[in-house]
Tab-separated table of C-alpha atoms in Angstrom:
chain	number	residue	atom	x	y	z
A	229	UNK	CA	-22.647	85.385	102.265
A	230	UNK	CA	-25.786	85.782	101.138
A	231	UNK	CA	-27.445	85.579	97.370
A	232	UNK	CA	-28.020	88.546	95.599
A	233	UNK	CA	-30.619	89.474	92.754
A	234	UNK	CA	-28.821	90.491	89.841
A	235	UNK	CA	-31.601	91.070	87.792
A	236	UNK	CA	-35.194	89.189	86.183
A	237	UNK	CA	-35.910	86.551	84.080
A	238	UNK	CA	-37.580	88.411	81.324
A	239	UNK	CA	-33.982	90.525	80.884
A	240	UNK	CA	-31.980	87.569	81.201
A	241	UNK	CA	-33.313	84.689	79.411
A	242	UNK	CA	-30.156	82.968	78.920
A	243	UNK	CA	-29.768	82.145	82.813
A	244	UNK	CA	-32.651	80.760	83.324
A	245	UNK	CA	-32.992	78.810	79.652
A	246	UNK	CA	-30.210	76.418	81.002
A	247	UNK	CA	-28.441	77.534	77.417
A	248	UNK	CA	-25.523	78.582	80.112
A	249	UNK	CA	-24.861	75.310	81.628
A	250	UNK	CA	-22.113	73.066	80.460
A	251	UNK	CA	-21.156	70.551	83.113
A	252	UNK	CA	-22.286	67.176	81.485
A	253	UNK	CA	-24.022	65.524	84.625
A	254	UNK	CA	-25.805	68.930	84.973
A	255	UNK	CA	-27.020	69.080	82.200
A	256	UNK	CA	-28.514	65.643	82.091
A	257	UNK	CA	-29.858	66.802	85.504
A	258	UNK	CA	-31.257	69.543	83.629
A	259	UNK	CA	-32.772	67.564	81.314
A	260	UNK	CA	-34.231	64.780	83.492
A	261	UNK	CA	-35.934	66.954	85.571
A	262	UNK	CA	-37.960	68.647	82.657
A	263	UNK	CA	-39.446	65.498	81.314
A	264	UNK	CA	-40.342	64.889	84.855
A	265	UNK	CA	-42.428	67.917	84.270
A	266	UNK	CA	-39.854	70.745	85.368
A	267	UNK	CA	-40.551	73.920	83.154
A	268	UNK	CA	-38.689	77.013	82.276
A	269	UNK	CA	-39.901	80.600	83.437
A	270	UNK	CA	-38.522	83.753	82.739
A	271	UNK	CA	-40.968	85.225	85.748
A	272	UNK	CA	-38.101	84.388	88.256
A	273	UNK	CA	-35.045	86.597	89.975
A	274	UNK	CA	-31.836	85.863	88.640
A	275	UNK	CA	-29.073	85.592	91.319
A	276	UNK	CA	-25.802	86.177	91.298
A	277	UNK	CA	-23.542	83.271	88.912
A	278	UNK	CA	-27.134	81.756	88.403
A	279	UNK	CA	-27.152	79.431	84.729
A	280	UNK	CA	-30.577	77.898	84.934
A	281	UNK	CA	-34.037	77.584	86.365
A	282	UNK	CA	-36.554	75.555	86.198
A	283	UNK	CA	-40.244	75.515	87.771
A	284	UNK	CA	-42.593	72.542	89.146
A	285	UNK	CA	-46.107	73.154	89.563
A	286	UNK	CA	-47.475	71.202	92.886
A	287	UNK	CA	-50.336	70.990	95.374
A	288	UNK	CA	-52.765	71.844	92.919
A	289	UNK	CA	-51.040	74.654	91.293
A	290	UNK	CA	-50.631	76.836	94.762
A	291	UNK	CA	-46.972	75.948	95.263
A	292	UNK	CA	-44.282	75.074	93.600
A	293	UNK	CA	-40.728	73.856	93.645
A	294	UNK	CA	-37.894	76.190	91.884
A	295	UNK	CA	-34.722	75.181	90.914
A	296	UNK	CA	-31.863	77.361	90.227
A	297	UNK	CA	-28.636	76.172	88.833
A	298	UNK	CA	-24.826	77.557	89.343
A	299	UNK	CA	-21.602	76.873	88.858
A	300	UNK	CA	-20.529	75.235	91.789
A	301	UNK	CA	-24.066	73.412	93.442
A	302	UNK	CA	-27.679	73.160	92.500
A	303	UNK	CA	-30.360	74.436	94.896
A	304	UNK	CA	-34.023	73.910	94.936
A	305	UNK	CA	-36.895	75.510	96.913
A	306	UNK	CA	-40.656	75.100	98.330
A	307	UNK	CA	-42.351	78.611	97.312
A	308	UNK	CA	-45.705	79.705	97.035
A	309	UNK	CA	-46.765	79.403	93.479
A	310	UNK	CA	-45.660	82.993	91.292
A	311	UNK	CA	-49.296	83.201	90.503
A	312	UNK	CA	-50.408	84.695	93.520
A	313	UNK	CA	-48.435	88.419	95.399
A	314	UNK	CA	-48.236	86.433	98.316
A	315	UNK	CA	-45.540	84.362	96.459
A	316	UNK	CA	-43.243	87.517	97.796
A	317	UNK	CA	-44.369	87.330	101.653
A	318	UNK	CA	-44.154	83.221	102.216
A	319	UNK	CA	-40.984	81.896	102.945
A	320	UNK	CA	-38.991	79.263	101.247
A	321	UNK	CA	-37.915	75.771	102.298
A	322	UNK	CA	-35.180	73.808	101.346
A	323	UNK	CA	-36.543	71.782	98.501
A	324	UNK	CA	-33.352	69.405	97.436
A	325	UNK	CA	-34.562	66.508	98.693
A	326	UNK	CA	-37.234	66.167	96.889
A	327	UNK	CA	-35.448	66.847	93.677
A	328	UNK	CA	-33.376	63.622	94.852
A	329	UNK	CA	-35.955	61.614	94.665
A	330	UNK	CA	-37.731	62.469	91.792
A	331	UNK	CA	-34.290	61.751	89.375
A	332	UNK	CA	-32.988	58.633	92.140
A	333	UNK	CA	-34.316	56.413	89.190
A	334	UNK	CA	-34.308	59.032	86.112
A	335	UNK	CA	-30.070	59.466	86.248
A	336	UNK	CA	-27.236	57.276	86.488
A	337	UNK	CA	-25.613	56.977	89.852
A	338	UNK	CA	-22.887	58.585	89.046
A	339	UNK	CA	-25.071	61.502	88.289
A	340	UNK	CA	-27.508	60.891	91.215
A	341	UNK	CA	-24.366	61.618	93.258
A	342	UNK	CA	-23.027	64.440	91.704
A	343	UNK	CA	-26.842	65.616	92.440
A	344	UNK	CA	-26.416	64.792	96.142
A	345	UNK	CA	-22.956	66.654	96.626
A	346	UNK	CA	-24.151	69.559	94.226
A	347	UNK	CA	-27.391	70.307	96.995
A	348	UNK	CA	-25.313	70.085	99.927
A	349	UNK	CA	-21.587	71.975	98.887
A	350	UNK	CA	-21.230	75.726	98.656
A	351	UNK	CA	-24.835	76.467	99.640
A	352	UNK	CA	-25.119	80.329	100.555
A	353	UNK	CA	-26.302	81.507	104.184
A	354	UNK	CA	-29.949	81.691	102.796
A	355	UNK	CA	-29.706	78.703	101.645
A	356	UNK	CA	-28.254	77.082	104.210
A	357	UNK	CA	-30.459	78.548	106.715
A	358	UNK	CA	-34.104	77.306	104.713
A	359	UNK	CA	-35.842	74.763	107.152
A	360	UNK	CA	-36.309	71.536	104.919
A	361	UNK	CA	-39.167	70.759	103.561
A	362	UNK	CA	-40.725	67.194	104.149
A	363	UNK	CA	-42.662	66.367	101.154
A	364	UNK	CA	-43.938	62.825	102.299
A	365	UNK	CA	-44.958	63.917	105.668
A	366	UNK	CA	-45.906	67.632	104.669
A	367	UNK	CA	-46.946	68.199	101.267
A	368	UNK	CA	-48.256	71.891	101.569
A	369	UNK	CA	-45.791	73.214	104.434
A	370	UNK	CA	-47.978	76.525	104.640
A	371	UNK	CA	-50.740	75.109	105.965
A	372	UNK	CA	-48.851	75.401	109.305
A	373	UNK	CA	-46.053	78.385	108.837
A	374	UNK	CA	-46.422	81.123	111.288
A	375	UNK	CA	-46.615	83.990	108.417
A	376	UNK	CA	-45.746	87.374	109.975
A	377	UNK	CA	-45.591	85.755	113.634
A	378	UNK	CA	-49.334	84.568	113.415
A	379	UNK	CA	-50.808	81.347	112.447
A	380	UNK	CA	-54.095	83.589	111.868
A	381	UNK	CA	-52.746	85.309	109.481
A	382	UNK	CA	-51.068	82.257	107.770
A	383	UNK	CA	-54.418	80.814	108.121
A	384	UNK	CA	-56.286	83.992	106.460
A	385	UNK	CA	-53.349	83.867	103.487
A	386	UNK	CA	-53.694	80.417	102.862
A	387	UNK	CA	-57.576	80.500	102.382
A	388	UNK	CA	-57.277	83.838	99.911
A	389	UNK	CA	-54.110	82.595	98.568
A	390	UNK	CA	-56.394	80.902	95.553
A	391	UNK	CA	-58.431	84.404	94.635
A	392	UNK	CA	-55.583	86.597	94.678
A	393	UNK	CA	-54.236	85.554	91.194
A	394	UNK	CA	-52.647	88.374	89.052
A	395	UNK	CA	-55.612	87.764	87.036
A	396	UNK	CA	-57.820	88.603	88.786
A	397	UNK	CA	-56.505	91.446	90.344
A	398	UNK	CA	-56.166	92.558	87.070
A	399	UNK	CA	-59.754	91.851	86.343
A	400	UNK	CA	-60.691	93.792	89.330
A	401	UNK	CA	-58.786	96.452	88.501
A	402	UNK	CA	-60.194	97.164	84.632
A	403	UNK	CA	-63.510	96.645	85.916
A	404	UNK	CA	-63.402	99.603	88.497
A	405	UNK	CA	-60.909	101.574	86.074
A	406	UNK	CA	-63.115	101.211	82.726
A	407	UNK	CA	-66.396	102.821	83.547
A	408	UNK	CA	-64.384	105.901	84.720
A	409	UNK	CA	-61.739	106.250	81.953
A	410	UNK	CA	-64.900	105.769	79.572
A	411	UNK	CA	-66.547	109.435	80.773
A	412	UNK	CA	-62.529	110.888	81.695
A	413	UNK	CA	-60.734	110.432	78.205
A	414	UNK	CA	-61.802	107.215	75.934
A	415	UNK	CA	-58.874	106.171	74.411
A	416	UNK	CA	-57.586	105.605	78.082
A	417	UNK	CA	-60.549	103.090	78.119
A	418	UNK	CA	-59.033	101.045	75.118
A	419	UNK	CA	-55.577	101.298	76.215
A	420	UNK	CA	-56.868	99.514	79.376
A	421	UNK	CA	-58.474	96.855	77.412
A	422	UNK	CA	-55.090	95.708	75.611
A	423	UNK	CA	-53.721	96.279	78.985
A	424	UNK	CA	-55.822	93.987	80.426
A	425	UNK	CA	-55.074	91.488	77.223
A	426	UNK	CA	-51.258	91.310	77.649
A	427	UNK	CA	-51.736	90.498	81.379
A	428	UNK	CA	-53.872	87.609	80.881
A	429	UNK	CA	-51.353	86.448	78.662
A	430	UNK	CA	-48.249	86.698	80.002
A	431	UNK	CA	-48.776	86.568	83.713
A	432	UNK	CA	-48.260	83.106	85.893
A	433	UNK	CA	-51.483	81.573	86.873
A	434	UNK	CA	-52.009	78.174	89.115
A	435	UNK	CA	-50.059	74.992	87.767
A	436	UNK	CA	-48.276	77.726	84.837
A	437	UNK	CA	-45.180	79.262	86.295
């Protein structure tokens, strides 16, 4: 059985806050993987029995590693960084590993191995099917992943993949849209402008999920 999206971040804060989780070795999981510079986002899906989330900015702010916490096992993934629409075309690796060996020294054992079972039990078929990511021998796995059934067009995505922020876009966008709302109907042009505003603030950018 496979996950399913049960809604967003931003209409469920409370599953991906971590207020939700109650397990004790969890939640010093939780907590030891935020001061190892984990952060909350409410820019994620919520699945299905999901009680946490938390977000770690790597390879310069292009990629990053997403944890999502349940019930019954912890499960982290390699993604493309939020910041960027291609976020929704790359796929995901198996990230738990990596996770592992951040907290090996941060947690008790007993913890560390309630980590270990937790990342490997009751994984869904999504889950269970993610090829594992390698972070010693591979730190940016997209350098080589065949996106779409090309490498050319992994290639292409990986070299844009920095100047195709939501920012920008949004940027773009305004600058095209402003001229013309100016001479269409003004107050569109203003209504733009605070547009734009609220974007720039809220959206992810590179290294803040």
């Amino acid at each position: 059985m496979k996950r399913k999206i049960v809604s967003l971040g931003i209409f469920a804060p409370s599953r991906c806050s971590g207020a939700l989780v109650r397990d004790a070795r969890m939640i010093d999981i939780y907590r030891a993987l935020k001061s190892a510079g984990f952060v909350e986002t409410r820019w994620q899906y919520i699945f299905d029995d999901q009680i946490g989330g938390l977000v770690y900015s790597c390879n310069d702010g292009l990629s990053e590693v997403h944890v999502r916490f349940y019930p019954d096992r912890i499960y982290a993934e390699h993604e493309v960084a939020r910041s960027s629409p291609l976020h929704f075309i790359y796929p995901l690796f198996n990230a738990n590993q990596f996770i592992i060996e951040i907290l090996k020294d941060k947690v008790s054992p007993e913890v560390l191995a309630y980590l270990e079972a937790s990342t490997t039990a009751n994984l869904k078929d999504d889950e269970a099917a993610q090829a594992h990511w390698q972070p010693m021998a591979q730190p940016d796995p997209y350098r080589t992943t065949s996106l779409l059934g090309s490498s050319f067009v992994n290639k292409l995505g990986v070299l844009c993949h920095p100047y195709m922020g939501w920012r920008a876009m949004v940027v773009c966008a305004i600058v095209v849209a402003l001229p013309i709302s100016i001479h269409v109907w003004p107050p569109m042009a203003l209504l733009l402008t605070l547009f734009a505003v609220l974007v720039w603030r809220v959206v992810p950018t590179a290294g803040h999920p």
